[in-house]
Amino acid sequence: MATGPSNMGEVVIKTDKLTKRFGDFIATNEITFDVYKGEIFGFLGANGAGKTTAMRMLCGLSTPSSGSATIAGFDVYKETESIKKNIGYMSQKFSLYEDLTVIENITFFGGIYGLSDKQLKEKTEQLIEQLGMKSEAKKLVGSLPLGWKQKLSFSVAILHEPKIVFLDEPTGGVDPVTRRQFWDLIYDASARGITIFVTTHYMDEAEYCNRLSMMVDGVIKALDTPTNLKKQFSADSMDQVFFELARGAKRKGD
Amino acid sequence: MKQFISFVRKEFYHVFRDSKTLLMLFGLPIVLITLFGFALTNEIKNSKIVVCDYAKDDASQRIIDKIQTTENFQIEKALMSHRQIEEAFKSGIIKLAVIFPANFNNDLLHTNQAQVQVIADASDPNTASTLTSYINNIVQDYQNEISPSGPAPYQITTETRMIYNPALKGATNFVPGVMALILMLVCVLMTSVSIVREKEKGTMEVLLVSPFSPFLVIVTKAIPYFLLSLINLTVILLMSVFFLEMPFNGSVLLLYLESSILIITCLALGLLISNSTDSQQSAMLISLMGMLIPVMMFTGFLFPLENMPMVLQWIANIIPSKWYYIIVKSIMIKGLGIASIWKETLILTGMAIFLLIVSFKRFKIRLA
Amino acid sequence: MSDVILTNLKKTYNDNTVVAVDNVSLSVEKGELFGLIGPDGAGKTSIFRVLTTLLLPDGGTASVNGFDVVKDYKKIRNSVGYMPGKFSLYQDLTVEENLKFFATVFNTSIEENYNLIKDIYVQIEPFKTRRAGKLSGGMKQKLALCCALIHKPSVLFLDEPTTGVDTVSRKEFWEMLKRLKEQNITILVSTPYMDEATLCERIALIQDGKIMSIETPANIIKQYPDELYAIKSNNMSLLLKELRESGMVQSFNSFGEYHHITFDREAEDSQGKLIEYLKNKGHTDVEIKGVTPTIEDCFIQLMKNKINGHGPK
């Protein structure tokens, strides 16, 4: 279990009965929770449980049907542009431009987030050093192995030192060694005060989180530290906890 | 502002690193300018015509001389009988015939008036009008020559007859062209996209790993589009005959048979395109770009082929729609039968068979 | 004779610049449930595509049911079942229509082999008139499996069937596979999930196109060279750093609630010394216990061997 800040820190994500409806279908049903600064917060749930819908609302990409939420202090209805400036996002589906080189990608995304030329130069060198990509810097991202792409993608997502970074299944399909290297990067970021909001299907990764929430059928069925959850469900592993909670789920969507 | 520049720079990277886009961006304009520069000319040059001189006198000889020296005409032969002239028109060799009646000179001397008969193939009304006006100019010229000042002592007039399309309806020219265009575009596009879609979605993989012959996979794809194309054809025909007053003088069955051959050619082309790409978008683009320009340029309904440089005319020979266009006009407008168009039919059939063989051979029974 | 045989298989792409499969040899016996375990890019899909005759090998040979993948590809295509990586059934046909279609493509009918797919099909039967595109991930999987089984194949190739599907559906899927084994169908499955490895009879661990080990899961675990320990304290991320800096452990990897560590075999009282060290650094609640390695531990260890040039077993 990772350490994080002491329990009562600054709240960076606050939701209150956040809901999203599509016609008659309630994808996300009155979810209420807080996330603290520097925390590694795991957002778990089966496919179709409503995770993606919830995340989109938190990123300012989708307007909620009802309820309220503030991200990094900005209102999710009225201040979505400010939210986008203060968060980072990385998903499996899209990370970087495959037909641009490593450096070009860093420069581009850094530029988008308003980094100055000097900052960009510094950060680029730092990043390449940290990831050990000196000889790959000028290669097209498309030619890199998956694991490297993911690590680079994460680093680019936090290039502008956002308050929160949202990670949507960032380690899918990656080999076990690279996965752990990825989580080293996550730990580093968390230690620097960046809040990590991550979804994953790997149950051992659930253990790396400070706290977890589990969504089932659009509702948050559990929210606590991994240790407490295991006690609550008399389980040996997060796998079992997940199984217990998800088994009764009616919705097993996409 | 900096963000803006960042974005713009990135967009340039994308464009320059995609060779296909580059080819289109720079290659296409060059091709178009070149083609249009040569193909697009309203002047008609070297039109094949026939001159029948029954009079064989001074006046007719002089007029014929004039005709011969202009760039616009190429005297094919000097025929004698009306039946031969009719045959020549039917075969499409000539677009115009000029006939000097036997008593041309007599008429001139005694009645101070003589007529030159001009017959024009009006299945292409624009060309017919242009050519007849050229002849009129030449005759007028001759008149002015022999009486430079004041009214002429005698009048030479032309009596024009437009055959196949006396009302000079424009539809007769473009409807067959549009038929060819639509069949070629739709068939090729639909077939290629349909096959590539299976590849893109991954269902092709599963089909390949099955006892069902890949050959049959293609045939089953072709069948609905074949039938739909025939339906499309029917709709076009109905609309053009009833709304555009397009003549239909020939055999309906023959037209459908010939159209079927073109459709098969197009299906084979669609198959060939689908073999060379894995994305639907790409297939669509190649089908549209690769078909649209050649068909529009080289079928003969927008730009008369005879006016193009020889090189382009040779290129036109490998475009199936060129032959189909001739066939359709012969059947619909001239009311001809298979005997007159057997050559074109043979060529079109040959193309169909050739393309079928090539596309089947190239069909990938594996993923790579 | 083994049902599936690969001998020195080589597959390259992009004009030999990318070596996806590098000298792979393995064999699968009749009725075996064999797992190909490795991350994305390891070469699993390439191997499957060669075996299902969709790609030609660039070196080596392969045979299925005694038929060569190059020369007798038609015979192989008649008799195997294939479920490729992403969902590849017809999205705009219903469940029933898809099943009927694939049955007829394989010259059979749904009724003929219904007993084979019954257990699976009853789970999706309530949705049989729904278009396949509108099914959930887990249901699509089940349908795809039915379509691959409908003609009673002798060998079943499943390429990453559980990827992108939630944990519960994954478990259910493997239950279904176990039951299929009873029908004596040879099943070759690939997966990036290490925890699924233990559900197979034999597995091949593959990385970067090379096989690292082919064994039963139990044997692979037995072959783990060192004693493995699990350690935890009150501050796990700091613990990881300190394990690295202490120089007292040979290997350390985070594994969820615990970190897995091994010691230098020669050292004495490594455990004691380590606990002392950590307490001095301010760690409390330090707990060390011996544990059995998991497949993931073995995979990591084999990967590191490869990187250090110790070569595969």
PDB file of C-alpha atoms in Angstrom, chain B residues 31-32 35-36 39 173-189 262 265-266 269 273 286-305 308 312 315-326 348 351 355:
ATOM      1  CA  VAL B  31      -2.093  15.963 -63.461  1.00  0.00           C
ATOM      2  CA  LEU B  32      -5.253  17.982 -63.797  1.00  0.00           C
ATOM      3  CA  LEU B  35      -4.846  16.911 -68.803  1.00  0.00           C
ATOM      4  CA  PHE B  36      -7.115  19.888 -69.003  1.00  0.00           C
ATOM      5  CA  ALA B  39      -8.023  17.732 -73.420  1.00  0.00           C
ATOM      6  CA  ASN B 173     -24.889  13.281 -75.157  1.00  0.00           C
ATOM      7  CA  PHE B 174     -24.654  13.263 -71.452  1.00  0.00           C
ATOM      8  CA  VAL B 175     -27.097  10.590 -70.366  1.00  0.00           C
ATOM      9  CA  PRO B 176     -25.012   7.720 -71.727  1.00  0.00           C
ATOM     10  CA  GLY B 177     -22.017   9.368 -70.170  1.00  0.00           C
ATOM     11  CA  VAL B 178     -23.726   9.675 -66.821  1.00  0.00           C
ATOM     12  CA  MET B 179     -24.783   6.050 -67.025  1.00  0.00           C
ATOM     13  CA  ALA B 180     -21.200   5.022 -67.534  1.00  0.00           C
ATOM     14  CA  LEU B 181     -20.026   7.329 -64.768  1.00  0.00           C
ATOM     15  CA  ILE B 182     -22.516   6.136 -62.214  1.00  0.00           C
ATOM     16  CA  LEU B 183     -22.009   2.470 -62.919  1.00  0.00           C
ATOM     17  CA  MET B 184     -18.269   2.827 -62.765  1.00  0.00           C
ATOM     18  CA  LEU B 185     -18.193   4.931 -59.631  1.00  0.00           C
ATOM     19  CA  VAL B 186     -20.870   3.133 -57.673  1.00  0.00           C
ATOM     20  CA  CYS B 187     -19.857  -0.411 -58.523  1.00  0.00           C
ATOM     21  CA  VAL B 188     -16.181   0.118 -58.007  1.00  0.00           C
ATOM     22  CA  LEU B 189     -16.646   2.134 -54.834  1.00  0.00           C
ATOM     23  CA  LEU B 262     -19.518  -3.126 -67.698  1.00  0.00           C
ATOM     24  CA  THR B 265     -15.685  -5.000 -65.146  1.00  0.00           C
ATOM     25  CA  CYS B 266     -16.359  -2.522 -62.388  1.00  0.00           C
ATOM     26  CA  LEU B 269     -11.873  -3.227 -60.491  1.00  0.00           C
ATOM     27  CA  ILE B 273      -8.593  -1.889 -55.327  1.00  0.00           C
ATOM     28  CA  ILE B 286      -8.735   5.447 -54.427  1.00  0.00           C
ATOM     29  CA  SER B 287     -12.052   4.426 -55.947  1.00  0.00           C
ATOM     30  CA  LEU B 288     -13.266   7.980 -56.268  1.00  0.00           C
ATOM     31  CA  MET B 289     -10.035   9.575 -57.363  1.00  0.00           C
ATOM     32  CA  GLY B 290      -8.853   6.689 -59.442  1.00  0.00           C
ATOM     33  CA  MET B 291     -12.183   6.356 -61.226  1.00  0.00           C
ATOM     34  CA  LEU B 292     -13.607   9.855 -61.312  1.00  0.00           C
ATOM     35  CA  ILE B 293     -10.919  11.592 -63.274  1.00  0.00           C
ATOM     36  CA  PRO B 294     -10.237   8.953 -65.928  1.00  0.00           C
ATOM     37  CA  VAL B 295     -13.940   8.371 -66.471  1.00  0.00           C
ATOM     38  CA  MET B 296     -14.778  12.040 -66.748  1.00  0.00           C
ATOM     39  CA  MET B 297     -11.884  12.778 -69.007  1.00  0.00           C
ATOM     40  CA  PHE B 298     -11.757   9.768 -71.196  1.00  0.00           C
ATOM     41  CA  THR B 299     -15.272   8.479 -71.703  1.00  0.00           C
ATOM     42  CA  GLY B 300     -15.963  11.046 -74.352  1.00  0.00           C
ATOM     43  CA  PHE B 301     -19.096  12.684 -73.063  1.00  0.00           C
ATOM     44  CA  LEU B 302     -17.548  15.793 -71.622  1.00  0.00           C
ATOM     45  CA  PHE B 303     -14.609  16.212 -73.910  1.00  0.00           C
ATOM     46  CA  PRO B 304     -14.691  14.748 -77.410  1.00  0.00           C
ATOM     47  CA  LEU B 305     -11.932  12.201 -77.671  1.00  0.00           C
ATOM     48  CA  MET B 308      -7.213  15.011 -77.789  1.00  0.00           C
ATOM     49  CA  LEU B 312      -4.439  10.649 -74.539  1.00  0.00           C
ATOM     50  CA  ILE B 315      -5.012   6.084 -72.848  1.00  0.00           C
ATOM     51  CA  ALA B 316      -8.741   6.440 -73.402  1.00  0.00           C
ATOM     52  CA  ASN B 317      -8.727   3.066 -75.087  1.00  0.00           C
ATOM     53  CA  ILE B 318      -8.053   1.294 -71.830  1.00  0.00           C
ATOM     54  CA  ILE B 319     -10.880   3.004 -70.005  1.00  0.00           C
ATOM     55  CA  PRO B 320     -13.857   0.635 -70.110  1.00  0.00           C
ATOM     56  CA  SER B 321     -16.402   3.434 -69.997  1.00  0.00           C
ATOM     57  CA  LYS B 322     -15.181   4.788 -73.307  1.00  0.00           C
ATOM     58  CA  TRP B 323     -16.302   1.649 -75.094  1.00  0.00           C
ATOM     59  CA  TYR B 324     -19.487   1.460 -73.073  1.00  0.00           C
ATOM     60  CA  TYR B 325     -20.341   5.025 -74.035  1.00  0.00           C
ATOM     61  CA  ILE B 326     -20.061   4.199 -77.729  1.00  0.00           C
ATOM     62  CA  LEU B 348     -15.330  -4.575 -73.221  1.00  0.00           C
ATOM     63  CA  MET B 351     -11.427  -6.105 -70.361  1.00  0.00           C
ATOM     64  CA  LEU B 355      -9.625  -7.749 -64.842  1.00  0.00           C
TER      65      LEU B 355
END
